[in-house]
mmCIF file of C-alpha atoms in Angstrom:
data_model
loop_
_atom_site.group_PDB
_atom_site.id
_atom_site.type_symbol
_atom_site.label_atom_id
_atom_site.label_comp_id
_atom_site.label_asym_id
_atom_site.label_seq_id
_atom_site.Cartn_x
_atom_site.Cartn_y
_atom_site.Cartn_z
ATOM 1 C CA MET A 42 0.053 0.161 0.064
ATOM 2 C CA ARG A 43 2.977 2.333 0.838
ATOM 3 C CA ALA A 44 4.585 1.678 -2.451
ATOM 4 C CA THR A 45 1.140 2.520 -4.101
ATOM 5 C CA ARG A 46 1.118 5.815 -2.567
ATOM 6 C CA ARG A 47 4.609 6.541 -3.463
ATOM 7 C CA SER A 48 3.983 5.525 -6.898
ATOM 8 C CA VAL A 49 0.931 7.822 -7.208
ATOM 9 C CA VAL A 50 2.676 10.795 -5.534
ATOM 10 C CA PHE A 51 5.693 10.317 -7.831
ATOM 11 C CA TYR A 52 3.462 10.365 -10.972
ATOM 12 C CA PHE A 53 1.620 13.191 -9.747
ATOM 13 C CA LEU A 54 4.948 15.378 -9.460
ATOM 14 C CA ILE A 55 5.911 14.318 -12.697
ATOM 15 C CA ASN A 56 3.083 15.633 -14.432
ATOM 16 C CA ILE A 57 3.005 18.685 -12.556
ATOM 17 C CA VAL A 58 6.638 19.361 -13.786
ATOM 18 C CA LEU A 59 5.612 18.442 -17.394
ATOM 19 C CA TYR A 60 2.578 20.596 -17.422
ATOM 20 C CA ILE A 61 4.666 23.584 -15.865
ATOM 21 C CA LEU A 62 7.470 23.063 -18.610
ATOM 22 C CA LEU A 63 5.190 23.006 -21.344
ATOM 23 C CA THR A 64 3.223 25.929 -20.191
ATOM 24 C CA GLY A 65 6.247 27.828 -19.643
ATOM 25 C CA PHE A 66 7.359 27.004 -23.306
ATOM 26 C CA LEU A 67 4.028 27.859 -24.902
ATOM 27 C CA LEU A 68 4.041 31.405 -23.279
ATOM 28 C CA TYR A 69 7.535 32.052 -24.336
ATOM 29 C CA PHE A 70 6.686 30.640 -27.744
ATOM 30 C CA GLU A 71 3.650 33.019 -28.147
ATOM 31 C CA LYS A 72 5.624 35.998 -26.714
ATOM 32 C CA GLN A 73 8.617 35.645 -29.094
ATOM 33 C CA THR A 74 6.245 35.058 -32.089
ATOM 34 C CA GLU A 75 4.524 38.393 -31.144
ATOM 35 C CA TYR A 76 7.665 40.225 -31.018
ATOM 36 C CA ASP A 77 9.110 38.745 -34.292
ATOM 37 C CA LEU A 78 5.728 39.916 -36.041
ATOM 38 C CA LEU A 79 5.883 43.297 -34.353
ATOM 39 C CA SER A 80 9.487 43.829 -35.502
ATOM 40 C CA ASN A 81 8.759 42.757 -38.983
ATOM 41 C CA GLN A 82 5.687 44.917 -39.336
ATOM 42 C CA LEU A 83 3.353 42.040 -38.797
ATOM 43 C CA TYR A 84 4.569 40.084 -41.744
ATOM 44 C CA TYR A 85 5.776 36.266 -41.401
ATOM 45 C CA ASP A 86 8.958 35.124 -42.675
ATOM 46 C CA ASN A 87 7.711 33.910 -45.986
ATOM 47 C CA ILE A 88 6.824 37.216 -48.426
ATOM 48 C CA LEU A 89 5.903 36.991 -52.100
ATOM 49 C CA LEU A 90 6.112 40.206 -54.113
ATOM 50 C CA ILE A 91 3.645 39.874 -57.159
ATOM 51 C CA TYR A 92 4.060 42.470 -60.254
ATOM 52 C CA ASN A 93 1.414 42.587 -62.887
ATOM 53 C CA GLY A 94 -1.137 40.912 -60.789
ATOM 54 C CA GLY A 95 -4.161 43.043 -61.639
ATOM 55 C CA ASN A 96 -5.914 39.959 -63.303
ATOM 56 C CA ILE A 97 -5.714 37.753 -60.503
ATOM 57 C CA ASP A 98 -9.038 36.477 -59.039
ATOM 58 C CA TRP A 99 -8.181 36.039 -55.402
ATOM 59 C CA ALA A 100 -11.593 34.666 -54.559
ATOM 60 C CA ASP A 101 -10.392 31.350 -56.499
ATOM 61 C CA ALA A 102 -6.800 31.474 -55.325
ATOM 62 C CA GLY A 103 -7.420 28.651 -52.859
ATOM 63 C CA ASP A 104 -7.992 28.529 -49.309
ATOM 64 C CA SER A 105 -5.678 25.412 -48.172
ATOM 65 C CA GLU A 106 -3.022 27.487 -46.976
ATOM 66 C CA GLU A 107 -2.757 30.283 -44.337
ATOM 67 C CA TYR A 108 -1.785 33.374 -46.064
ATOM 68 C CA ARG A 109 -2.710 37.005 -46.310
ATOM 69 C CA VAL A 110 -2.821 39.208 -49.539
ATOM 70 C CA TYR A 111 -2.159 43.029 -49.269
ATOM 71 C CA VAL A 112 -1.888 45.823 -51.841
ATOM 72 C CA GLU A 113 1.016 48.081 -51.021
ATOM 73 C CA VAL A 114 -0.617 51.770 -50.913
ATOM 74 C CA SER A 115 2.801 53.236 -49.680
ATOM 75 C CA GLN A 116 5.674 52.236 -47.554
ATOM 76 C CA ASN A 117 3.961 52.000 -44.093
ATOM 77 C CA CYS A 118 0.366 51.544 -45.384
ATOM 78 C CA ARG A 119 -1.369 48.526 -47.007
ATOM 79 C CA ALA A 120 -4.804 47.380 -47.712
ATOM 80 C CA LEU A 121 -5.813 43.727 -46.936
ATOM 81 C CA ILE A 122 -7.233 41.954 -50.091
ATOM 82 C CA LYS A 123 -7.776 38.384 -48.650
ATOM 83 C CA ASP A 124 -6.964 36.812 -45.269
ATOM 84 C CA THR A 125 -7.290 32.829 -44.635
ATOM 85 C CA SER A 126 -4.936 32.701 -41.581
ATOM 86 C CA LYS A 127 -7.701 33.774 -39.063
ATOM 87 C CA TRP A 128 -5.086 35.753 -37.250
ATOM 88 C CA THR A 129 -5.343 38.617 -34.795
ATOM 89 C CA PRO A 130 -2.270 40.848 -34.372
ATOM 90 C CA PRO A 131 -1.183 42.255 -30.638
ATOM 91 C CA MET A 132 -3.620 45.255 -30.068
ATOM 92 C CA LEU A 133 -2.949 47.945 -27.765
ATOM 93 C CA THR A 134 -6.505 49.228 -27.826
ATOM 94 C CA GLY A 135 -9.545 48.445 -29.818
ATOM 95 C CA TYR A 136 -10.034 45.389 -32.049
ATOM 96 C CA TYR A 137 -8.706 43.746 -35.539
ATOM 97 C CA PRO A 138 -11.599 44.248 -37.879
ATOM 98 C CA GLY A 139 -12.542 41.409 -40.320
ATOM 99 C CA GLU A 140 -13.137 41.854 -44.025
ATOM 100 C CA GLU A 141 -16.917 41.990 -43.498
ATOM 101 C CA THR A 142 -16.889 45.033 -41.435
ATOM 102 C CA GLY A 143 -16.569 47.637 -44.313
ATOM 103 C CA ALA A 144 -14.142 50.483 -44.388
ATOM 104 C CA ALA A 145 -12.066 50.269 -41.443
ATOM 105 C CA ALA A 146 -8.390 50.713 -40.273
ATOM 106 C CA VAL A 147 -5.963 49.680 -37.866
ATOM 107 C CA ILE A 148 -3.076 52.122 -37.117
ATOM 108 C CA GLY A 149 0.075 52.334 -35.260
ATOM 109 C CA GLN A 150 0.262 54.538 -32.018
ATOM 110 C CA ASN A 151 2.336 57.031 -33.846
ATOM 111 C CA VAL A 152 -0.196 57.553 -36.582
ATOM 112 C CA GLU A 153 -2.903 58.032 -33.890
ATOM 113 C CA LYS A 154 -1.236 60.865 -32.470
ATOM 114 C CA SER A 155 -1.460 62.587 -35.898
ATOM 115 C CA ILE A 156 -5.011 62.184 -36.819
ATOM 116 C CA TYR A 157 -8.041 64.130 -35.695
ATOM 117 C CA PRO A 158 -9.457 63.296 -32.037
ATOM 118 C CA ALA A 159 -12.387 61.020 -31.639
ATOM 119 C CA VAL A 160 -15.761 62.152 -32.596
ATOM 120 C CA ASN A 161 -18.645 60.594 -30.746
ATOM 121 C CA GLY A 162 -16.128 57.780 -29.749
ATOM 122 C CA VAL A 163 -15.077 57.163 -33.128
ATOM 123 C CA GLN A 164 -11.932 57.999 -34.907
ATOM 124 C CA TRP A 165 -11.417 58.429 -38.804
ATOM 125 C CA ILE A 166 -8.596 58.439 -41.217
ATOM 126 C CA ARG A 167 -8.812 59.729 -44.874
ATOM 127 C CA LEU A 168 -6.422 57.689 -47.448
ATOM 128 C CA ILE A 169 -6.772 57.023 -51.214
ATOM 129 C CA GLY A 170 -9.660 59.509 -51.554
ATOM 130 C CA GLN A 171 -11.659 57.202 -48.858
ATOM 131 C CA GLU A 172 -12.558 57.495 -45.212
ATOM 132 C CA PHE A 173 -11.818 54.592 -42.858
ATOM 133 C CA ARG A 174 -13.141 54.144 -39.465
ATOM 134 C CA VAL A 175 -10.183 53.512 -37.073
ATOM 135 C CA THR A 176 -11.079 50.366 -34.772
ATOM 136 C CA GLY A 177 -8.095 49.864 -32.994
ATOM 137 C CA VAL A 178 -4.246 50.443 -32.378
ATOM 138 C CA VAL A 179 -1.768 47.906 -33.152
ATOM 139 C CA GLY A 180 1.466 47.478 -31.302
ATOM 140 C CA ALA A 181 2.866 46.991 -27.910
ATOM 141 C CA GLU A 182 3.722 48.962 -25.020
ATOM 142 C CA TYR A 183 7.447 49.264 -26.312
ATOM 143 C CA ALA A 184 8.330 50.863 -29.635
ATOM 144 C CA THR A 185 8.192 48.844 -32.611
ATOM 145 C CA SER A 186 8.165 48.961 -36.300
ATOM 146 C CA CYS A 187 4.284 48.847 -36.284
ATOM 147 C CA ASP A 188 4.071 52.224 -34.633
ATOM 148 C CA ASP A 189 3.836 54.107 -38.090
ATOM 149 C CA LEU A 190 1.909 51.190 -39.685
ATOM 150 C CA ILE A 191 -1.589 51.539 -41.407
ATOM 151 C CA LEU A 192 -3.694 48.420 -42.341
ATOM 152 C CA LEU A 193 -6.668 49.250 -44.385
ATOM 153 C CA PHE A 194 -9.851 46.855 -44.766
ATOM 154 C CA GLY A 195 -12.507 47.092 -47.156
ATOM 155 C CA ALA A 196 -10.538 49.490 -49.425
ATOM 156 C CA GLN A 197 -12.172 50.039 -53.110
ATOM 157 C CA PHE A 198 -9.810 50.428 -55.925
ATOM 158 C CA GLU A 199 -10.097 51.056 -59.615
ATOM 159 C CA GLU A 200 -8.819 48.121 -61.896
ATOM 160 C CA SER A 201 -6.658 50.543 -63.634
ATOM 161 C CA ASP A 202 -5.021 51.420 -60.310
ATOM 162 C CA LEU A 203 -4.442 47.731 -59.197
ATOM 163 C CA ASP A 204 -2.433 47.147 -62.662
ATOM 164 C CA HIS A 205 0.257 49.192 -61.092
ATOM 165 C CA MET A 206 0.247 48.046 -57.570
ATOM 166 C CA ILE A 207 2.341 45.434 -55.999
ATOM 167 C CA TYR A 208 0.495 42.571 -54.427
ATOM 168 C CA ILE A 209 1.971 41.149 -51.281
ATOM 169 C CA VAL A 210 1.305 37.538 -50.321
ATOM 170 C CA ASP A 211 2.260 36.895 -46.713
ATOM 171 C CA ALA A 212 2.408 33.289 -46.163
ATOM 172 C CA LYS A 213 2.493 31.302 -42.662
ATOM 173 C CA THR A 214 4.954 28.577 -43.944
ATOM 174 C CA GLN A 215 7.856 28.193 -46.315
ATOM 175 C CA THR A 216 5.924 25.306 -48.172
ATOM 176 C CA GLY A 217 2.501 27.375 -48.314
ATOM 177 C CA ALA A 218 4.159 30.173 -49.952
ATOM 178 C CA GLN A 219 5.919 27.772 -52.692
ATOM 179 C CA LYS A 220 2.413 26.153 -53.292
ATOM 180 C CA ILE A 221 0.857 29.821 -53.631
ATOM 181 C CA ALA A 222 3.741 30.888 -56.044
ATOM 182 C CA GLY A 223 3.265 27.580 -58.229
ATOM 183 C CA SER A 224 -0.412 27.977 -58.384
ATOM 184 C CA LEU A 225 -0.290 31.626 -59.238
ATOM 185 C CA THR A 226 2.385 31.114 -61.975
ATOM 186 C CA ALA A 227 0.602 28.319 -63.609
ATOM 187 C CA GLY A 228 -2.789 30.187 -63.741
ATOM 188 C CA TYR A 229 -1.146 33.695 -64.644
ATOM 189 C CA PRO A 230 1.730 33.321 -66.515
ATOM 190 C CA GLU A 231 2.190 37.299 -67.020
ATOM 191 C CA ILE A 232 2.819 37.815 -63.408
ATOM 192 C CA GLN A 233 6.369 38.331 -61.874
ATOM 193 C CA ILE A 234 6.985 36.720 -58.411
ATOM 194 C CA GLN A 235 9.790 37.582 -56.291
ATOM 195 C CA PRO A 236 10.489 36.883 -52.656
ATOM 196 C CA GLY A 237 10.289 39.607 -50.065
ATOM 197 C CA ALA A 238 13.221 40.538 -47.746
ATOM 198 C CA ILE A 239 12.868 39.286 -44.169
ATOM 199 C CA ARG A 240 13.240 41.939 -41.544
ATOM 200 C CA GLY A 241 13.106 42.277 -37.740
ATOM 201 C CA THR A 242 14.366 39.773 -35.201
ATOM 202 C CA ALA A 243 13.512 36.692 -37.359
ATOM 203 C CA ARG A 244 16.111 37.725 -39.867
ATOM 204 C CA LEU A 245 18.940 38.073 -37.266
ATOM 205 C CA THR A 246 18.062 35.106 -34.910
ATOM 206 C CA LYS A 247 16.762 32.513 -37.233
ATOM 207 C CA SER A 248 14.160 32.102 -34.419
ATOM 208 C CA SER A 249 12.185 29.488 -36.359
ATOM 209 C CA TYR A 250 14.904 27.165 -36.260
ATOM 210 C CA PHE A 251 15.472 27.452 -32.653
ATOM 211 C CA TYR A 252 11.525 27.038 -32.158
ATOM 212 C CA ARG A 253 11.637 23.780 -34.037
ATOM 213 C CA LEU A 254 14.772 22.586 -31.735
ATOM 214 C CA LEU A 255 13.367 23.217 -28.582
ATOM 215 C CA MET A 256 10.042 21.660 -29.686
ATOM 216 C CA ILE A 257 11.681 18.644 -30.516
ATOM 217 C CA GLU A 258 13.760 18.471 -27.248
ATOM 218 C CA LEU A 259 10.545 19.102 -25.105
ATOM 219 C CA LEU A 260 8.688 16.441 -27.216
ATOM 220 C CA PHE A 261 11.590 14.069 -26.324
ATOM 221 C CA ILE A 262 11.603 14.980 -22.539
ATOM 222 C CA THR A 263 7.786 14.663 -22.345
ATOM 223 C CA VAL A 264 7.854 11.112 -23.857
ATOM 224 C CA PHE A 265 10.782 10.003 -21.756
ATOM 225 C CA SER A 266 9.434 11.603 -18.570
ATOM 226 C CA VAL A 267 6.070 9.839 -19.206
ATOM 227 C CA TYR A 268 7.782 6.594 -20.025
ATOM 228 C CA ILE A 269 9.898 6.441 -16.806
ATOM 229 C CA SER A 270 7.091 7.722 -14.428
ATOM 230 C CA GLY A 271 4.735 5.068 -16.044
ATOM 231 C CA ARG A 272 7.378 2.333 -15.827
ATOM 232 C CA PHE A 273 8.049 3.065 -12.087
ATOM 233 C CA ARG A 274 4.220 3.146 -11.468
ATOM 234 C CA HIS A 275 3.981 -0.077 -13.192
ATOM 235 C CA GLU A 276 6.682 -1.758 -11.471
ATOM 236 C CA LYS A 277 5.268 -0.752 -8.127
ATOM 237 C CA TYR A 278 1.792 -2.228 -9.061
ATOM 238 C CA ASP A 279 3.376 -5.554 -10.123
ATOM 239 C CA MET A 280 2.347 -7.473 -7.061
ATOM 240 C CA ASN A 281 -0.992 -5.944 -7.305
ATOM 241 C CA TYR A 282 -1.629 -7.309 -10.711
ATOM 242 C CA LYS A 283 -0.683 -10.659 -9.680
ATOM 243 C CA VAL A 284 -2.976 -10.607 -6.639
ATOM 244 C CA TYR A 285 -5.737 -9.359 -8.716
ATOM 245 C CA GLN A 286 -5.167 -12.253 -11.173
ATOM 246 C CA ILE A 287 -5.119 -14.974 -8.326
ATOM 247 C CA CYS A 288 -8.217 -13.281 -6.810
ATOM 248 C CA GLY A 289 -9.835 -14.045 -10.173
ATOM 249 C CA LEU A 290 -10.667 -10.562 -11.359
ATOM 250 C CA PRO A 291 -11.283 -10.190 -14.981
ATOM 251 C CA LEU A 292 -8.280 -8.587 -16.544
ATOM 252 C CA ILE A 293 -10.547 -5.684 -18.235
ATOM 253 C CA PHE A 294 -11.096 -4.626 -14.749
ATOM 254 C CA ILE A 295 -7.367 -4.537 -13.759
ATOM 255 C CA LEU A 296 -6.796 -2.535 -17.029
ATOM 256 C CA ILE A 297 -9.652 -0.172 -16.469
ATOM 257 C CA ARG A 298 -8.842 0.458 -12.779
ATOM 258 C CA ALA A 299 -5.037 1.447 -13.936
ATOM 259 C CA GLU A 300 -6.287 3.747 -16.895
ATOM 260 C CA LEU A 301 -8.740 5.515 -14.650
ATOM 261 C CA GLU A 302 -5.998 6.271 -12.253
ATOM 262 C CA VAL A 303 -4.034 7.711 -15.013
ATOM 263 C CA LEU A 304 -6.874 9.859 -16.068
ATOM 264 C CA VAL A 305 -7.505 11.047 -12.518
ATOM 265 C CA ILE A 306 -3.687 12.029 -11.968
ATOM 266 C CA ASN A 307 -3.602 13.848 -15.177
ATOM 267 C CA SER A 308 -6.764 15.668 -14.594
ATOM 268 C CA ILE A 309 -5.605 16.778 -11.015
ATOM 269 C CA SER A 310 -2.349 17.834 -12.448
ATOM 270 C CA LEU A 311 -3.825 19.907 -15.248
ATOM 271 C CA SER A 312 -6.424 21.594 -12.728
ATOM 272 C CA VAL A 313 -3.518 22.630 -10.528
ATOM 273 C CA VAL A 314 -1.343 24.145 -13.169
ATOM 274 C CA SER A 315 -3.736 25.486 -15.441
ATOM 275 C CA GLY A 316 -5.723 26.820 -12.519
ATOM 276 C CA ALA A 317 -2.720 28.539 -10.945
ATOM 277 C CA GLY A 318 -1.760 29.979 -14.389
ATOM 278 C CA TYR A 319 -5.195 31.311 -15.417
ATOM 279 C CA PHE A 320 -6.320 32.956 -12.129
ATOM 280 C CA GLY A 321 -2.871 34.267 -11.489
ATOM 281 C CA GLY A 322 -3.084 36.190 -14.834
ATOM 282 C CA LEU A 323 -0.470 34.117 -16.574
ATOM 283 C CA LEU A 324 -2.650 32.343 -19.150
ATOM 284 C CA THR A 325 -5.487 33.808 -21.381
ATOM 285 C CA ARG A 326 -8.388 31.856 -22.383
ATOM 286 C CA SER A 327 -7.131 30.814 -25.647
ATOM 287 C CA GLN A 328 -3.711 29.997 -24.204
ATOM 288 C CA LEU A 329 -5.715 27.852 -21.566
ATOM 289 C CA GLU A 330 -7.151 25.769 -24.325
ATOM 290 C CA ASN A 331 -3.880 25.249 -25.878
ATOM 291 C CA VAL A 332 -2.974 23.848 -22.586
ATOM 292 C CA MET A 333 -5.947 21.461 -22.535
ATOM 293 C CA ARG A 334 -4.894 20.252 -25.794
ATOM 294 C CA ILE A 335 -1.399 19.424 -24.574
ATOM 295 C CA SER A 336 -3.100 17.509 -21.586
ATOM 296 C CA ILE A 337 -5.246 15.462 -23.864
ATOM 297 C CA GLY A 338 -2.197 14.357 -25.739
ATOM 298 C CA ILE A 339 -0.073 13.626 -22.491
ATOM 299 C CA THR A 340 -2.886 11.631 -20.968
ATOM 300 C CA THR A 341 -3.628 9.804 -24.178
ATOM 301 C CA LEU A 342 0.312 8.840 -24.455
ATOM 302 C CA SER A 343 0.076 7.704 -20.622
ATOM 303 C CA ALA A 344 -2.901 5.681 -21.394
ATOM 304 C CA ILE A 345 -1.288 3.816 -24.323
ATOM 305 C CA LEU A 346 1.925 3.212 -22.277
ATOM 306 C CA GLU A 347 -0.216 1.986 -19.337
ATOM 307 C CA ALA A 348 -1.816 -0.569 -21.759
ATOM 308 C CA GLY A 349 1.440 -1.673 -23.184
ATOM 309 C CA PHE A 350 2.810 -2.220 -19.915
ATOM 310 C CA PHE A 351 -0.004 -4.206 -18.618
ATOM 311 C CA GLY A 352 -0.051 -6.176 -21.811
ATOM 312 C CA HIS A 353 3.565 -6.927 -21.349
ATOM 313 C CA GLN A 354 2.796 -7.937 -17.823
ATOM 314 C CA LEU A 355 0.052 -10.041 -18.737
ATOM 315 C CA ARG A 356 2.306 -12.017 -21.245
ATOM 316 C CA LYS A 357 4.828 -12.519 -18.421
ATOM 317 C CA LEU A 358 2.126 -13.855 -16.145
ATOM 318 C CA ASN A 359 0.711 -16.135 -18.693
ATOM 319 C CA ALA A 360 4.025 -17.457 -19.528
ATOM 320 C CA CYS A 361 4.661 -18.370 -15.822
ATOM 321 C CA ASP A 362 1.392 -19.937 -15.793
ATOM 322 C CA ARG A 363 2.384 -22.178 -18.712
ATOM 323 C CA ARG A 364 5.597 -23.090 -17.023
ATOM 324 C CA LEU A 365 3.985 -24.160 -13.888
ATOM 325 C CA ARG A 366 1.327 -26.180 -15.742
ATOM 326 C CA ARG A 367 4.186 -28.035 -17.604
ATOM 327 C CA CYS A 368 6.100 -28.705 -14.458
ATOM 328 C CA GLY A 369 3.012 -29.843 -12.615
ATOM 329 C CA ALA A 370 2.156 -32.215 -15.854
ATOM 330 C CA LYS A 371 5.667 -33.476 -15.745
ATOM 331 C CA LYS A 372 5.528 -34.232 -12.106
ATOM 332 C CA ILE A 373 2.459 -36.057 -12.332
ATOM 333 C CA ARG A 374 3.641 -38.259 -15.244
ATOM 334 C CA SER A 375 6.710 -39.117 -13.190
ATOM 335 C CA GLU A 376 4.623 -40.199 -10.058
ATOM 336 C CA ARG A 377 2.602 -42.243 -12.278
ATOM 337 C CA LEU A 378 5.730 -43.705 -13.576
#
């Protein structure tokens, strides 16, 4: 009984450490990604500059990849044409509008200082001969390259104007950018595509490489820790399994009991870490949802390993029973002789 309690406590502490480690990495990853985007004027690392693209029908360009399409109005101003990424940048105030909200704009904090004060709680900015309702200020509390940025939504352009403008395709992944470039080149041979320059911290630190490296290391640590803790716990229960089998309990009952214990311990560990993070102000609701997904993965992995350990133990017990039966049969035959 004492061994069982030690096993449960050890397994619980391992899960607590794993959830703290993975939650900390999640927070770091989101903060670093936010800083990279702010330093790169909200661009990903995979930018395509498209010339002579006035004939492109972006509605039929495909939605299988996550990307955004802009028209460059000026150096610090661009108009959103299409967005399949469902992404919201860091906002100081207000909100990030969707394409269906009409003529709207998101501006940097330096731009906010240069436009007229709000009238009836609404600010307006006039560009390209149109008025745009300002819905929010993008950026961070520190100075970034987005402080002079203007993003327009629902802008109306003449076809003759679009013929001379540069389209900017901002893809989330390099593979996605390559697929989009291939599709556009095949459908519109007259266009010219050039890769855009990477700016900001992503260009200097190659942070995406370190993200992948750190993620692989954390995955290895998670699998290794779950395996070691599960193995320790299973070995502590080795005698219990034998006693259950001698008592004639169904094997499925033994397995269900073990799996339920895994579920309960993981649930308690998750509640402790996520509750402390959420009510302590460290986790937002979306981050909490990501932690929940991580917990589901760890619990599933733990349950699979537990079933594997149980199957291995069952094979050992069955092999032992067969040896005992063979020894008993040999003894009976020798006595008869």
